[in-house]
CSV table of N, CA, C and O in Angstrom, one decimal:
chain,number,residue,atom,x,y,z
A,1,MET,N,1.2,-9.4,-7.8
A,1,MET,CA,0.1,-8.6,-7.2
A,1,MET,C,-0.9,-8.2,-8.2
A,1,MET,O,-0.5,-7.8,-9.3
A,2,THR,N,-2.1,-8.2,-7.8
A,2,THR,CA,-3.2,-7.8,-8.7
A,2,THR,C,-3.8,-6.5,-8.2
A,2,THR,O,-4.1,-6.4,-7.0
A,3,VAL,N,-4.0,-5.5,-9.1
A,3,VAL,CA,-4.8,-4.3,-8.7
A,3,VAL,C,-6.2,-4.7,-8.7
A,3,VAL,O,-6.8,-5.1,-9.7
A,4,VAL,N,-6.9,-4.5,-7.5
A,4,VAL,CA,-8.3,-4.8,-7.4
A,4,VAL,C,-9.2,-3.6,-7.4
A,4,VAL,O,-10.4,-3.8,-7.6
A,5,ALA,N,-8.6,-2.4,-7.2
A,5,ALA,CA,-9.4,-1.2,-7.3
A,5,ALA,C,-8.5,0.0,-7.5
A,5,ALA,O,-7.3,0.0,-7.2
A,6,ARG,N,-9.1,1.0,-8.2
A,6,ARG,CA,-8.4,2.2,-8.5
A,6,ARG,C,-9.4,3.3,-8.1
A,6,ARG,O,-10.5,3.4,-8.6
A,7,ILE,N,-9.0,4.1,-7.1
A,7,ILE,CA,-9.9,5.2,-6.6
A,7,ILE,C,-9.3,6.5,-7.0
A,7,ILE,O,-8.2,6.9,-6.6
A,8,ASP,N,-10.0,7.2,-7.9
A,8,ASP,CA,-9.5,8.5,-8.5
A,8,ASP,C,-10.2,9.6,-7.7
A,8,ASP,O,-11.3,10.0,-8.0
A,9,HIS,N,-9.5,10.1,-6.7
A,9,HIS,CA,-10.1,11.2,-5.8
A,9,HIS,C,-10.3,12.5,-6.6
A,9,HIS,O,-11.3,13.2,-6.4
A,10,ALA,N,-9.4,12.8,-7.6
A,10,ALA,CA,-9.6,14.0,-8.4
A,10,ALA,C,-10.9,13.9,-9.2
A,10,ALA,O,-11.6,14.9,-9.3
A,11,ALA,N,-11.1,12.8,-9.8
A,11,ALA,CA,-12.4,12.6,-10.6
A,11,ALA,C,-13.6,12.7,-9.7
A,11,ALA,O,-14.6,13.4,-10.1
A,12,ALA,N,-13.6,12.2,-8.5
A,12,ALA,CA,-14.7,12.3,-7.6
A,12,ALA,C,-14.9,13.7,-7.2
A,12,ALA,O,-16.1,14.2,-7.1
A,13,ALA,N,-13.8,14.4,-7.0
A,13,ALA,CA,-14.0,15.9,-6.6
A,13,ALA,C,-14.6,16.6,-7.8
A,13,ALA,O,-15.5,17.5,-7.6
A,14,SER,N,-14.1,16.3,-9.0
A,14,SER,CA,-14.6,17.0,-10.2
A,14,SER,C,-16.2,16.8,-10.3
A,14,SER,O,-16.9,17.7,-10.7
A,15,ARG,N,-16.6,15.6,-10.1
A,15,ARG,CA,-18.0,15.3,-10.2
A,15,ARG,C,-18.9,16.1,-9.2
A,15,ARG,O,-20.1,16.3,-9.3
A,16,SER,N,-18.2,16.5,-8.1
A,16,SER,CA,-18.9,17.3,-7.1
A,16,SER,C,-18.6,18.8,-7.3
A,16,SER,O,-18.9,19.6,-6.4
A,17,GLY,N,-18.0,19.2,-8.4
A,17,GLY,CA,-17.8,20.6,-8.7
A,17,GLY,C,-16.6,21.1,-8.0
A,17,GLY,O,-16.4,22.4,-7.9
A,18,LEU,N,-15.7,20.3,-7.5
A,18,LEU,CA,-14.5,20.7,-6.8
A,18,LEU,C,-13.3,20.4,-7.6
A,18,LEU,O,-13.3,19.5,-8.5
A,19,GLN,N,-12.2,21.0,-7.3
A,19,GLN,CA,-10.9,20.7,-7.9
A,19,GLN,C,-9.9,20.1,-6.9
A,19,GLN,O,-9.9,20.5,-5.8
A,20,LEU,N,-9.2,19.1,-7.4
A,20,LEU,CA,-8.2,18.4,-6.6
A,20,LEU,C,-7.1,18.0,-7.6
A,20,LEU,O,-7.4,17.5,-8.7
A,21,ARG,N,-5.9,18.3,-7.2
A,21,ARG,CA,-4.7,17.8,-8.0
A,21,ARG,C,-4.9,16.3,-8.3
A,21,ARG,O,-5.5,15.6,-7.5
A,22,PRO,N,-4.2,15.7,-9.3
A,22,PRO,CA,-4.3,14.3,-9.5
A,22,PRO,C,-3.9,13.5,-8.2
A,22,PRO,O,-2.9,13.7,-7.6
A,23,THR,N,-4.9,12.7,-7.7
A,23,THR,CA,-4.7,12.0,-6.5
A,23,THR,C,-5.4,10.6,-6.7
A,23,THR,O,-6.6,10.6,-6.9
A,24,LEU,N,-4.6,9.6,-6.6
A,24,LEU,CA,-5.1,8.2,-6.9
A,24,LEU,C,-4.7,7.2,-5.9
A,24,LEU,O,-3.6,7.3,-5.4
A,25,VAL,N,-5.6,6.4,-5.5
A,25,VAL,CA,-5.3,5.3,-4.6
A,25,VAL,C,-5.5,4.0,-5.3
A,25,VAL,O,-6.5,3.7,-5.9
A,26,LEU,N,-4.4,3.2,-5.3
A,26,LEU,CA,-4.5,1.9,-5.9
A,26,LEU,C,-4.6,0.8,-4.8
A,26,LEU,O,-3.8,0.9,-3.8
A,27,VAL,N,-5.5,-0.1,-5.0
A,27,VAL,CA,-5.7,-1.2,-4.0
A,27,VAL,C,-5.2,-2.4,-4.7
A,27,VAL,O,-5.7,-2.8,-5.8
A,28,PHE,N,-4.3,-3.2,-4.1
A,28,PHE,CA,-3.7,-4.3,-4.8
A,28,PHE,C,-3.3,-5.4,-3.8
A,28,PHE,O,-3.1,-5.1,-2.6
A,29,GLY,N,-3.1,-6.6,-4.2
A,29,GLY,CA,-2.7,-7.6,-3.3
A,29,GLY,C,-2.5,-8.9,-4.0
A,29,GLY,O,-2.6,-9.1,-5.2
A,30,ASN,N,-2.2,-9.9,-3.2
A,30,ASN,CA,-2.0,-11.3,-3.6
A,30,ASN,C,-2.7,-12.2,-2.6
A,30,ASN,O,-2.2,-12.4,-1.5
A,31,PRO,N,-3.9,-12.7,-2.9
A,31,PRO,CA,-4.6,-13.6,-2.0
A,31,PRO,C,-3.8,-14.7,-1.4
A,31,PRO,O,-4.0,-15.1,-0.3
A,32,ALA,N,-2.9,-15.3,-2.2
A,32,ALA,CA,-2.0,-16.4,-1.7
A,32,ALA,C,-1.2,-15.9,-0.5
A,32,ALA,O,-0.9,-16.7,0.4
A,33,ALA,N,-0.8,-14.6,-0.5
A,33,ALA,CA,0.0,-14.1,0.7
A,33,ALA,C,-0.9,-13.5,1.7
A,33,ALA,O,-0.7,-13.8,2.9
A,34,GLY,N,-2.0,-12.8,1.4
A,34,GLY,CA,-2.8,-12.1,2.3
A,34,GLY,C,-3.7,-13.1,3.1
A,34,GLY,O,-4.0,-12.8,4.3
A,35,THR,N,-4.2,-14.1,2.5
A,35,THR,CA,-5.2,-15.0,3.2
A,35,THR,C,-4.6,-15.6,4.4
A,35,THR,O,-5.2,-15.6,5.5
A,36,PRO,N,-3.4,-16.2,4.3
A,36,PRO,CA,-2.8,-16.8,5.6
A,36,PRO,C,-2.5,-15.8,6.7
A,36,PRO,O,-2.7,-16.1,7.8
A,37,LEU,N,-2.2,-14.6,6.3
A,37,LEU,CA,-2.0,-13.5,7.2
A,37,LEU,C,-3.3,-13.2,8.0
A,37,LEU,O,-3.3,-13.1,9.2
A,38,MET,N,-4.4,-13.1,7.2
A,38,MET,CA,-5.7,-12.7,7.8
A,38,MET,C,-6.2,-13.9,8.6
A,38,MET,O,-6.9,-13.7,9.6
A,39,GLU,N,-5.9,-15.1,8.2
A,39,GLU,CA,-6.3,-16.3,9.0
A,39,GLU,C,-5.6,-16.3,10.4
A,39,GLU,O,-6.2,-16.6,11.4
A,40,ALA,N,-4.4,-15.9,10.4
A,40,ALA,CA,-3.6,-15.9,11.6
A,40,ALA,C,-3.9,-14.7,12.5
A,40,ALA,O,-3.9,-14.9,13.7
A,41,VAL,N,-4.1,-13.6,11.9
A,41,VAL,CA,-4.3,-12.3,12.6
A,41,VAL,C,-5.5,-11.6,11.9
A,41,VAL,O,-5.2,-10.8,11.0
A,42,PRO,N,-6.7,-11.9,12.3
A,42,PRO,CA,-7.9,-11.3,11.6
A,42,PRO,C,-7.8,-9.8,11.5
A,42,PRO,O,-8.4,-9.2,10.5
A,43,THR,N,-7.2,-9.0,12.4
A,43,THR,CA,-7.2,-7.6,12.3
A,43,THR,C,-6.4,-7.1,11.1
A,43,THR,O,-6.6,-5.9,10.7
A,44,LEU,N,-5.6,-7.9,10.6
A,44,LEU,CA,-4.8,-7.5,9.4
A,44,LEU,C,-5.7,-7.1,8.2
A,44,LEU,O,-5.3,-6.4,7.3
A,45,ALA,N,-6.9,-7.7,8.2
A,45,ALA,CA,-7.9,-7.4,7.1
A,45,ALA,C,-8.2,-5.9,6.9
A,45,ALA,O,-8.5,-5.5,5.9
A,46,ILE,N,-8.0,-5.1,8.0
A,46,ILE,CA,-8.2,-3.7,7.9
A,46,ILE,C,-7.1,-3.0,7.0
A,46,ILE,O,-7.3,-2.0,6.4
A,47,ASP,N,-5.9,-3.7,6.9
A,47,ASP,CA,-4.8,-3.1,6.1
A,47,ASP,C,-4.6,-3.9,4.9
A,47,ASP,O,-3.6,-3.6,4.1
A,48,LEU,N,-5.3,-4.9,4.6
A,48,LEU,CA,-5.2,-5.7,3.4
A,48,LEU,C,-6.5,-5.7,2.6
A,48,LEU,O,-7.6,-5.6,3.2
A,49,PRO,N,-6.4,-5.6,1.3
A,49,PRO,CA,-5.2,-5.6,0.5
A,49,PRO,C,-4.5,-4.3,0.7
A,49,PRO,O,-5.0,-3.3,1.2
A,50,LEU,N,-3.2,-4.3,0.2
A,50,LEU,CA,-2.4,-3.1,0.3
A,50,LEU,C,-2.9,-2.0,-0.5
A,50,LEU,O,-3.7,-2.2,-1.5
A,51,ARG,N,-2.5,-0.8,-0.2
A,51,ARG,CA,-2.9,0.4,-0.9
A,51,ARG,C,-1.6,1.3,-1.2
A,51,ARG,O,-0.7,1.3,-0.3
A,52,ALA,N,-1.7,2.0,-2.3
A,52,ALA,CA,-0.7,2.9,-2.6
A,52,ALA,C,-1.3,4.2,-3.0
A,52,ALA,O,-2.3,4.2,-3.7
A,53,LEU,N,-0.8,5.3,-2.5
A,53,LEU,CA,-1.3,6.7,-2.9
A,53,LEU,C,-0.3,7.3,-3.9
A,53,LEU,O,0.9,7.3,-3.6
A,54,VAL,N,-0.9,7.8,-5.0
A,54,VAL,CA,-0.1,8.5,-6.0
A,54,VAL,C,-0.7,9.9,-6.1
A,54,VAL,O,-1.9,10.0,-6.3
A,55,TRP,N,0.1,10.9,-6.0
A,55,TRP,CA,-0.4,12.2,-6.1
A,55,TRP,C,0.6,13.2,-6.8
A,55,TRP,O,1.8,12.9,-6.8
A,56,ARG,N,0.1,14.3,-7.3
A,56,ARG,CA,1.0,15.3,-7.9
A,56,ARG,C,1.1,16.5,-7.0
A,56,ARG,O,0.0,17.0,-6.5
A,57,SER,N,2.3,16.9,-6.7
A,57,SER,CA,2.5,18.0,-5.8
A,57,SER,C,2.3,19.4,-6.6
A,57,SER,O,2.2,19.3,-7.8
A,58,ASP,N,2.3,20.4,-5.8
A,58,ASP,CA,2.1,21.8,-6.4
A,58,ASP,C,3.2,22.1,-7.5
A,58,ASP,O,2.9,22.8,-8.4
A,59,ASP,N,4.4,21.5,-7.3
A,59,ASP,CA,5.5,21.8,-8.2
A,59,ASP,C,5.5,20.8,-9.4
A,59,ASP,O,6.4,20.8,-10.2
A,60,GLY,N,4.4,20.0,-9.5
A,60,GLY,CA,4.2,19.1,-10.7
A,60,GLY,C,4.9,17.8,-10.5
A,60,GLY,O,4.9,16.9,-11.5
A,61,ARG,N,5.6,17.5,-9.4
A,61,ARG,CA,6.2,16.2,-9.2
A,61,ARG,C,5.2,15.2,-8.8
A,61,ARG,O,4.2,15.5,-8.1
A,62,THR,N,5.4,13.9,-9.2
A,62,THR,CA,4.5,12.8,-8.8
A,62,THR,C,5.1,12.1,-7.7
A,62,THR,O,6.3,11.8,-7.7
A,63,TRP,N,4.3,11.7,-6.7
A,63,TRP,CA,4.8,11.0,-5.5
A,63,TRP,C,4.0,9.7,-5.3
A,63,TRP,O,2.9,9.6,-5.7
A,64,LEU,N,4.7,8.8,-4.6
A,64,LEU,CA,4.1,7.5,-4.3
A,64,LEU,C,4.3,7.2,-2.8
A,64,LEU,O,5.4,7.4,-2.3
A,65,ALA,N,3.2,6.8,-2.1
A,65,ALA,CA,3.4,6.5,-0.7
A,65,ALA,C,2.6,5.2,-0.4
A,65,ALA,O,1.5,5.0,-1.0
A,66,CYS,N,3.1,4.4,0.5
A,66,CYS,CA,2.3,3.2,1.0
A,66,CYS,C,2.8,2.8,2.4
A,66,CYS,O,3.8,3.3,2.8
A,67,ASN,N,2.0,2.1,3.0
A,67,ASN,CA,2.3,1.6,4.4
A,67,ASN,C,3.3,0.5,4.3
A,67,ASN,O,3.2,-0.5,3.5
A,68,ASP,N,4.3,0.5,5.1
A,68,ASP,CA,5.3,-0.5,5.2
A,68,ASP,C,4.8,-1.7,6.0
A,68,ASP,O,4.2,-1.6,7.0
A,69,PRO,N,4.9,-2.9,5.4
A,69,PRO,CA,4.4,-4.1,6.1
A,69,PRO,C,5.0,-4.3,7.5
A,69,PRO,O,4.4,-4.8,8.4
A,70,ALA,N,6.2,-3.7,7.8
A,70,ALA,CA,6.8,-3.8,9.1
A,70,ALA,C,5.9,-2.9,10.1
A,70,ALA,O,5.7,-3.3,11.2
A,71,TRP,N,5.4,-1.8,9.6
A,71,TRP,CA,4.5,-1.0,10.4
A,71,TRP,C,3.2,-1.8,10.7
A,71,TRP,O,2.7,-1.8,11.8
A,72,MET,N,2.7,-2.6,9.7
A,72,MET,CA,1.5,-3.4,9.9
A,72,MET,C,1.8,-4.5,11.0
A,72,MET,O,1.0,-4.7,11.8
A,73,ALA,N,3.0,-5.0,11.0
A,73,ALA,CA,3.4,-6.1,11.9
A,73,ALA,C,3.3,-5.5,13.3
A,73,ALA,O,2.8,-6.1,14.3
A,74,ASP,N,3.9,-4.3,13.5
A,74,ASP,CA,3.9,-3.6,14.8
A,74,ASP,C,2.4,-3.2,15.2
A,74,ASP,O,2.0,-3.5,16.3
A,75,ARG,N,1.7,-2.7,14.3
A,75,ARG,CA,0.3,-2.3,14.5
A,75,ARG,C,-0.6,-3.4,15.0
A,75,ARG,O,-1.4,-3.3,15.9
A,76,HIS,N,-0.3,-4.6,14.5
A,76,HIS,CA,-1.2,-5.8,14.8
A,76,HIS,C,-0.5,-6.7,15.8
A,76,HIS,O,-1.0,-7.8,16.0
A,77,GLY,N,0.6,-6.3,16.4
A,77,GLY,CA,1.2,-7.1,17.4
A,77,GLY,C,1.8,-8.4,17.0
A,77,GLY,O,1.9,-9.4,17.7
A,78,ILE,N,2.3,-8.4,15.7
A,78,ILE,CA,2.9,-9.7,15.2
A,78,ILE,C,4.4,-9.6,14.9
A,78,ILE,O,5.0,-10.5,14.4
A,79,ALA,N,5.0,-8.4,15.2
A,79,ALA,CA,6.4,-8.3,15.0
A,79,ALA,C,7.2,-9.3,15.8
A,79,ALA,O,6.9,-9.6,16.9
A,80,GLY,N,8.1,-10.0,15.1
A,80,GLY,CA,8.9,-11.0,15.8
A,80,GLY,C,8.3,-12.4,15.9
A,80,GLY,O,8.9,-13.2,16.5
A,81,ARG,N,7.2,-12.6,15.3
A,81,ARG,CA,6.6,-13.9,15.4
A,81,ARG,C,7.5,-14.9,14.7
A,81,ARG,O,8.1,-14.6,13.7
A,82,LYS,N,7.6,-16.1,15.3
A,82,LYS,CA,8.5,-17.1,14.7
A,82,LYS,C,7.8,-18.0,13.7
A,82,LYS,O,8.4,-18.9,13.1
A,83,ASP,N,6.5,-17.9,13.6
A,83,ASP,CA,5.8,-18.8,12.6
A,83,ASP,C,5.9,-18.1,11.2
A,83,ASP,O,6.7,-17.2,11.0
A,84,GLY,N,5.3,-18.6,10.2
A,84,GLY,CA,5.4,-18.2,8.9
A,84,GLY,C,4.9,-16.8,8.6
A,84,GLY,O,5.2,-16.2,7.5
A,85,ILE,N,4.2,-16.2,9.6
A,85,ILE,CA,3.6,-14.9,9.3
A,85,ILE,C,4.6,-13.8,9.1
A,85,ILE,O,4.5,-13.0,8.2
A,86,GLY,N,5.6,-13.8,10.0
A,86,GLY,CA,6.7,-12.8,9.8
A,86,GLY,C,7.4,-13.0,8.5
A,86,GLY,O,7.8,-12.0,7.8
A,87,LYS,N,7.6,-14.2,8.0
A,87,LYS,CA,8.3,-14.4,6.7
A,87,LYS,C,7.4,-13.9,5.6
A,87,LYS,O,7.9,-13.3,4.6
A,88,ILE,N,6.1,-14.1,5.7
A,88,ILE,CA,5.2,-13.6,4.6
A,88,ILE,C,5.3,-12.1,4.6
A,88,ILE,O,5.3,-11.5,3.5
A,89,LEU,N,5.3,-11.4,5.7
A,89,LEU,CA,5.3,-10.0,5.8
A,89,LEU,C,6.6,-9.5,5.2
A,89,LEU,O,6.7,-8.4,4.5
A,90,GLU,N,7.7,-10.2,5.5
A,90,GLU,CA,9.0,-9.7,4.9
A,90,GLU,C,9.0,-9.9,3.4
A,90,GLU,O,9.5,-9.0,2.7
A,91,LYS,N,8.4,-11.0,2.9
A,91,LYS,CA,8.3,-11.1,1.4
A,91,LYS,C,7.4,-10.0,0.8
A,91,LYS,O,7.7,-9.5,-0.2
A,92,MET,N,6.4,-9.7,1.6
A,92,MET,CA,5.5,-8.7,1.1
A,92,MET,C,6.2,-7.3,1.1
A,92,MET,O,6.1,-6.6,0.1
A,93,ARG,N,7.0,-7.1,2.1
A,93,ARG,CA,7.8,-5.8,2.1
A,93,ARG,C,8.7,-5.7,1.0
A,93,ARG,O,8.9,-4.7,0.3
A,94,ALA,N,9.4,-6.8,0.7
A,94,ALA,CA,10.4,-6.8,-0.5
A,94,ALA,C,9.6,-6.6,-1.8
A,94,ALA,O,10.1,-5.9,-2.7
A,95,SER,N,8.5,-7.3,-2.0
A,95,SER,CA,7.7,-7.1,-3.2
A,95,SER,C,7.2,-5.7,-3.4
A,95,SER,O,7.2,-5.2,-4.5
A,96,LEU,N,6.7,-5.1,-2.3
A,96,LEU,CA,6.2,-3.8,-2.3
A,96,LEU,C,7.4,-2.8,-2.6
A,96,LEU,O,7.2,-1.9,-3.5
A,97,ALA,N,8.5,-3.0,-2.1
A,97,ALA,CA,9.7,-2.1,-2.4
A,97,ALA,C,10.1,-2.2,-3.8
A,97,ALA,O,10.4,-1.2,-4.5
A,98,ALA,N,10.1,-3.5,-4.3
A,98,ALA,CA,10.4,-3.7,-5.7
A,98,ALA,C,9.4,-3.0,-6.7
A,98,ALA,O,9.8,-2.4,-7.7
A,99,ALA,N,8.1,-3.2,-6.4
A,99,ALA,CA,7.1,-2.6,-7.2
A,99,ALA,C,7.2,-1.0,-7.2
A,99,ALA,O,7.0,-0.4,-8.2
A,100,ALA,N,7.4,-0.5,-6.0
A,100,ALA,CA,7.5,1.0,-5.9
A,100,ALA,C,8.8,1.5,-6.6
A,100,ALA,O,8.7,2.5,-7.3
A,101,ALA,N,9.8,0.7,-6.5
A,101,ALA,CA,11.1,1.1,-7.3
A,101,ALA,C,10.8,1.1,-8.8
A,101,ALA,O,11.3,2.0,-9.5
A,102,GLU,N,10.2,0.0,-9.2
A,102,GLU,CA,9.9,-0.1,-10.6
A,102,GLU,C,9.0,1.1,-11.1
A,102,GLU,O,9.2,1.7,-12.2
A,103,ALA,N,8.0,1.4,-10.3
A,103,ALA,CA,7.0,2.5,-10.7
A,103,ALA,C,7.7,3.8,-10.7
A,103,ALA,O,7.3,4.7,-11.5
A,104,THR,N,8.6,4.0,-9.8
A,104,THR,CA,9.2,5.4,-9.7
A,104,THR,C,10.6,5.5,-10.3
A,104,THR,O,11.2,6.6,-10.4
A,105,GLY,N,11.2,4.4,-10.6
A,105,GLY,CA,12.6,4.4,-11.1
A,105,GLY,C,13.6,4.6,-10.0
A,105,GLY,O,14.8,4.9,-10.3
A,106,ALA,N,13.2,4.4,-8.7
A,106,ALA,CA,14.1,4.6,-7.6
A,106,ALA,C,14.9,3.3,-7.3
A,106,ALA,O,14.5,2.2,-7.8
A,107,ASP,N,15.9,3.5,-6.5
A,107,ASP,CA,16.7,2.3,-6.1
A,107,ASP,C,16.0,1.7,-4.9
A,107,ASP,O,15.8,2.3,-3.9
A,108,PRO,N,15.6,0.4,-5.0
A,108,PRO,CA,14.8,-0.3,-4.0
A,108,PRO,C,15.6,-0.5,-2.7
A,108,PRO,O,15.0,-0.7,-1.6
A,109,SER,N,16.9,-0.4,-2.7
A,109,SER,CA,17.7,-0.6,-1.5
A,109,SER,C,17.9,0.8,-0.7
A,109,SER,O,18.4,0.8,0.4
A,110,ALA,N,17.4,1.8,-1.3
A,110,ALA,CA,17.6,3.2,-0.7
A,110,ALA,C,16.5,3.4,0.4
A,110,ALA,O,15.5,2.8,0.5
């Protein structure tokens, strides 16, 4: 997966004279996986490329959140499809879980 954009909300807030704890959105994806999905279901383009939110809580802990591709399948009415779309989403889900686990040091099976 390639990071295509990095949105630093705290920096934007600072430029406006406001304060915000560190809050970052990473936009990333793999055109080889995303393009067939969007060809089959054009509405998926609203959720692709993938995004991850990284923020620091008041207690100083860093958190990571992202949308589960299974949620995207439900959202776009493609859950249970028998064509290759469901398989691509499952691979995307596994890749996302592995990347999140690597970034956080968490167990990807948890």
